[in-house]
Amino acid sequence: MSDLEIVKYPDPVLRRVAKPIAAVTDEVRALASAMIALMYKDKGVGLAAPQVSQSVRLFVMNPTGEPQDERIFVNPQILEKSKAKAKSNEGCLSLPDVNGKIERHLKIRLSALDADGREIELDLEEFPARVAQHEIDHLDGVLIIDRMSLAEKTIADRKLKDLIREYQQREAAAQAAKKPTRAAKA
Ligand code: CO
């Protein structure tokens, strides 16, 4: 799992609806641990499995950075959400240098399986609720650019074009590397 990398927009995995996880196995726990390490390395507060090319319903978060606030959510579901919403600035590790004021429910009640496969239910509010909603969006193929105002999207547009160009260049390089060369065939 040490070769996990955060994929960037417009990688198509970010737009897929992720599949539920059948059982919380050692493999799932290893993936979650690797995601937590990557999240800290990139100074994020949350990371969803599609962001590491795994289209499964798993996310990790730590809204404070304190060890006791580190959490793993498998197959999360929002059971209840407050009518009250708030707008605040959000970024995304898969959309570097793109930011927008995103409206989220202030409070949510969440169900999920924890790292031991046990059913948990918890109430989140304010910042942790915001992070969880951002990550659950990822599991449904939704990105912050889908929730930004037109004005913000216009500002982000140049950066998005750069990201698309960089993605295409990486894809082309990966394709070229796969093609056997004459030397390799000899
Ligand atoms: Co994100």
PDB file of C-alpha atoms in Angstrom, residues 25-160:
ATOM      1  CA  THR A  25     -11.040  -7.068   6.456  1.00  0.00           C
ATOM      2  CA  ASP A  26      -7.320  -6.626   7.162  1.00  0.00           C
ATOM      3  CA  GLU A  27      -7.008  -5.386   3.593  1.00  0.00           C
ATOM      4  CA  VAL A  28      -9.565  -2.635   4.258  1.00  0.00           C
ATOM      5  CA  ARG A  29      -7.769  -1.688   7.488  1.00  0.00           C
ATOM      6  CA  ALA A  30      -4.433  -1.562   5.643  1.00  0.00           C
ATOM      7  CA  LEU A  31      -5.972   0.705   2.998  1.00  0.00           C
ATOM      8  CA  ALA A  32      -7.407   2.983   5.705  1.00  0.00           C
ATOM      9  CA  SER A  33      -4.035   3.179   7.500  1.00  0.00           C
ATOM     10  CA  ALA A  34      -2.242   4.037   4.272  1.00  0.00           C
ATOM     11  CA  MET A  35      -4.871   6.709   3.553  1.00  0.00           C
ATOM     12  CA  ILE A  36      -4.418   8.218   7.021  1.00  0.00           C
ATOM     13  CA  ALA A  37      -0.657   8.415   6.484  1.00  0.00           C
ATOM     14  CA  LEU A  38      -1.182  10.080   3.109  1.00  0.00           C
ATOM     15  CA  MET A  39      -3.735  12.502   4.565  1.00  0.00           C
ATOM     16  CA  TYR A  40      -1.247  13.664   7.218  1.00  0.00           C
ATOM     17  CA  LYS A  41       1.593  13.860   4.697  1.00  0.00           C
ATOM     18  CA  ASP A  42      -0.457  16.189   2.494  1.00  0.00           C
ATOM     19  CA  LYS A  43      -1.796  18.141   5.488  1.00  0.00           C
ATOM     20  CA  GLY A  44      -5.391  17.204   4.757  1.00  0.00           C
ATOM     21  CA  VAL A  45      -8.195  16.778   7.279  1.00  0.00           C
ATOM     22  CA  GLY A  46      -9.964  14.032   5.354  1.00  0.00           C
ATOM     23  CA  LEU A  47      -9.404  11.594   2.502  1.00  0.00           C
ATOM     24  CA  ALA A  48     -11.834   9.348   0.634  1.00  0.00           C
ATOM     25  CA  ALA A  49     -10.866   6.030  -1.013  1.00  0.00           C
ATOM     26  CA  PRO A  50     -11.671   7.215  -4.589  1.00  0.00           C
ATOM     27  CA  GLN A  51      -8.920   9.822  -4.089  1.00  0.00           C
ATOM     28  CA  VAL A  52      -6.425   6.941  -3.993  1.00  0.00           C
ATOM     29  CA  SER A  53      -8.036   5.169  -6.981  1.00  0.00           C
ATOM     30  CA  GLN A  54     -10.039   2.764  -4.795  1.00  0.00           C
ATOM     31  CA  SER A  55     -13.693   3.053  -5.726  1.00  0.00           C
ATOM     32  CA  VAL A  56     -15.058   1.819  -2.393  1.00  0.00           C
ATOM     33  CA  ARG A  57     -17.117   3.505   0.306  1.00  0.00           C
ATOM     34  CA  LEU A  58     -14.438   4.361   2.846  1.00  0.00           C
ATOM     35  CA  PHE A  59     -13.092   7.618   4.160  1.00  0.00           C
ATOM     36  CA  VAL A  60     -10.750   8.730   6.904  1.00  0.00           C
ATOM     37  CA  MET A  61     -10.641  12.039   8.693  1.00  0.00           C
ATOM     38  CA  ASN A  62      -9.017  13.965  11.473  1.00  0.00           C
ATOM     39  CA  PRO A  63     -10.539  17.431  11.729  1.00  0.00           C
ATOM     40  CA  THR A  64      -8.202  18.580  14.541  1.00  0.00           C
ATOM     41  CA  GLY A  65      -4.959  16.697  13.886  1.00  0.00           C
ATOM     42  CA  GLU A  66      -5.075  15.333  17.466  1.00  0.00           C
ATOM     43  CA  PRO A  67      -4.472  11.548  17.580  1.00  0.00           C
ATOM     44  CA  GLN A  68      -7.748  10.850  19.420  1.00  0.00           C
ATOM     45  CA  ASP A  69      -9.745  12.517  16.631  1.00  0.00           C
ATOM     46  CA  GLU A  70      -8.519  10.166  13.910  1.00  0.00           C
ATOM     47  CA  ARG A  71     -11.466   8.232  12.463  1.00  0.00           C
ATOM     48  CA  ILE A  72     -12.246   5.610   9.837  1.00  0.00           C
ATOM     49  CA  PHE A  73     -15.703   5.341   8.284  1.00  0.00           C
ATOM     50  CA  VAL A  74     -16.755   2.352   6.184  1.00  0.00           C
ATOM     51  CA  ASN A  75     -20.046   2.520   4.241  1.00  0.00           C
ATOM     52  CA  PRO A  76     -21.019   5.843   5.850  1.00  0.00           C
ATOM     53  CA  GLN A  77     -24.579   7.047   5.578  1.00  0.00           C
ATOM     54  CA  ILE A  78     -26.088  10.352   6.575  1.00  0.00           C
ATOM     55  CA  LEU A  79     -29.142   9.498   8.696  1.00  0.00           C
ATOM     56  CA  GLU A  80     -30.177  13.034   9.583  1.00  0.00           C
ATOM     57  CA  LYS A  81     -29.111  16.516   8.624  1.00  0.00           C
ATOM     58  CA  SER A  82     -29.968  19.856  10.173  1.00  0.00           C
ATOM     59  CA  LYS A  83     -32.025  22.343   8.210  1.00  0.00           C
ATOM     60  CA  ALA A  84     -29.432  24.905   9.202  1.00  0.00           C
ATOM     61  CA  LYS A  85     -26.599  25.266   6.741  1.00  0.00           C
ATOM     62  CA  ALA A  86     -23.437  27.304   6.640  1.00  0.00           C
ATOM     63  CA  LYS A  87     -20.988  28.374   3.972  1.00  0.00           C
ATOM     64  CA  SER A  88     -17.274  28.106   4.506  1.00  0.00           C
ATOM     65  CA  ASN A  89     -14.100  27.833   2.508  1.00  0.00           C
ATOM     66  CA  GLU A  90     -13.124  24.341   1.315  1.00  0.00           C
ATOM     67  CA  GLY A  91     -10.271  22.921  -0.680  1.00  0.00           C
ATOM     68  CA  CYS A  92      -9.598  19.371  -1.862  1.00  0.00           C
ATOM     69  CA  LEU A  93      -6.397  17.326  -2.119  1.00  0.00           C
ATOM     70  CA  SER A  94      -7.564  16.194  -5.582  1.00  0.00           C
ATOM     71  CA  LEU A  95      -8.064  19.800  -6.723  1.00  0.00           C
ATOM     72  CA  PRO A  96      -4.881  21.631  -5.696  1.00  0.00           C
ATOM     73  CA  ASP A  97      -5.211  25.425  -5.516  1.00  0.00           C
ATOM     74  CA  VAL A  98      -8.976  25.347  -6.062  1.00  0.00           C
ATOM     75  CA  ASN A  99     -11.108  26.823  -3.285  1.00  0.00           C
ATOM     76  CA  GLY A 100     -14.699  27.799  -2.835  1.00  0.00           C
ATOM     77  CA  LYS A 101     -17.231  28.710  -0.209  1.00  0.00           C
ATOM     78  CA  ILE A 102     -19.312  25.560   0.045  1.00  0.00           C
ATOM     79  CA  GLU A 103     -22.683  25.296   1.729  1.00  0.00           C
ATOM     80  CA  ARG A 104     -23.042  22.332   4.112  1.00  0.00           C
ATOM     81  CA  HIS A 105     -25.482  21.199   6.764  1.00  0.00           C
ATOM     82  CA  LEU A 106     -24.338  22.417  10.173  1.00  0.00           C
ATOM     83  CA  LYS A 107     -25.113  19.117  11.903  1.00  0.00           C
ATOM     84  CA  ILE A 108     -25.426  15.568  10.659  1.00  0.00           C
ATOM     85  CA  ARG A 109     -26.024  12.164  12.183  1.00  0.00           C
ATOM     86  CA  LEU A 110     -23.901   9.516  10.565  1.00  0.00           C
ATOM     87  CA  SER A 111     -23.917   5.730  10.603  1.00  0.00           C
ATOM     88  CA  ALA A 112     -20.962   3.644   9.459  1.00  0.00           C
ATOM     89  CA  LEU A 113     -18.827   0.620  10.265  1.00  0.00           C
ATOM     90  CA  ASP A 114     -15.677   1.323  12.246  1.00  0.00           C
ATOM     91  CA  ALA A 115     -12.251  -0.297  11.775  1.00  0.00           C
ATOM     92  CA  ASP A 116     -13.456  -3.362  13.704  1.00  0.00           C
ATOM     93  CA  GLY A 117     -16.535  -3.727  11.515  1.00  0.00           C
ATOM     94  CA  ARG A 118     -18.869  -2.554  14.275  1.00  0.00           C
ATOM     95  CA  GLU A 119     -21.891  -0.381  13.516  1.00  0.00           C
ATOM     96  CA  ILE A 120     -21.416   3.119  14.846  1.00  0.00           C
ATOM     97  CA  GLU A 121     -23.702   6.117  14.913  1.00  0.00           C
ATOM     98  CA  LEU A 122     -22.525   9.576  15.740  1.00  0.00           C
ATOM     99  CA  ASP A 123     -23.481  13.217  15.635  1.00  0.00           C
ATOM    100  CA  LEU A 124     -21.134  15.681  14.034  1.00  0.00           C
ATOM    101  CA  GLU A 125     -21.389  19.428  13.863  1.00  0.00           C
ATOM    102  CA  GLU A 126     -19.578  22.407  12.475  1.00  0.00           C
ATOM    103  CA  PHE A 127     -16.153  21.600  11.002  1.00  0.00           C
ATOM    104  CA  PRO A 128     -16.177  17.782  11.469  1.00  0.00           C
ATOM    105  CA  ALA A 129     -19.681  17.687   9.917  1.00  0.00           C
ATOM    106  CA  ARG A 130     -18.347  19.710   6.988  1.00  0.00           C
ATOM    107  CA  VAL A 131     -15.385  17.377   6.456  1.00  0.00           C
ATOM    108  CA  ALA A 132     -17.625  14.283   6.570  1.00  0.00           C
ATOM    109  CA  GLN A 133     -20.025  15.799   4.006  1.00  0.00           C
ATOM    110  CA  HIS A 134     -17.093  16.642   1.724  1.00  0.00           C
ATOM    111  CA  GLU A 135     -15.768  13.057   1.962  1.00  0.00           C
ATOM    112  CA  ILE A 136     -19.186  11.433   1.458  1.00  0.00           C
ATOM    113  CA  ASP A 137     -19.560  13.604  -1.650  1.00  0.00           C
ATOM    114  CA  HIS A 138     -16.350  11.950  -2.917  1.00  0.00           C
ATOM    115  CA  LEU A 139     -17.964   8.506  -2.473  1.00  0.00           C
ATOM    116  CA  ASP A 140     -20.787   9.704  -4.728  1.00  0.00           C
ATOM    117  CA  GLY A 141     -18.483  11.186  -7.366  1.00  0.00           C
ATOM    118  CA  VAL A 142     -19.237  14.773  -6.327  1.00  0.00           C
ATOM    119  CA  LEU A 143     -16.492  17.418  -6.105  1.00  0.00           C
ATOM    120  CA  ILE A 144     -16.401  20.921  -4.626  1.00  0.00           C
ATOM    121  CA  ILE A 145     -16.430  22.415  -8.128  1.00  0.00           C
ATOM    122  CA  ASP A 146     -19.980  21.030  -8.454  1.00  0.00           C
ATOM    123  CA  ARG A 147     -21.038  23.061  -5.422  1.00  0.00           C
ATOM    124  CA  MET A 148     -19.209  26.311  -6.153  1.00  0.00           C
ATOM    125  CA  SER A 149     -20.844  29.491  -7.351  1.00  0.00           C
ATOM    126  CA  LEU A 150     -20.485  30.425 -10.994  1.00  0.00           C
ATOM    127  CA  ALA A 151     -18.140  33.265 -10.012  1.00  0.00           C
ATOM    128  CA  GLU A 152     -15.893  30.890  -8.066  1.00  0.00           C
ATOM    129  CA  LYS A 153     -15.920  28.367 -10.896  1.00  0.00           C
ATOM    130  CA  THR A 154     -14.886  31.070 -13.329  1.00  0.00           C
ATOM    131  CA  ILE A 155     -11.913  31.888 -11.097  1.00  0.00           C
ATOM    132  CA  ALA A 156     -11.061  28.172 -10.774  1.00  0.00           C
ATOM    133  CA  ASP A 157     -11.360  27.588 -14.498  1.00  0.00           C
ATOM    134  CA  ARG A 158      -7.746  28.339 -15.411  1.00  0.00           C
ATOM    135  CA  LYS A 159      -6.454  26.016 -12.676  1.00  0.00           C
ATOM    136  CA  LEU A 160      -8.870  23.295 -13.848  1.00  0.00           C
TER     137      LEU A 160
END
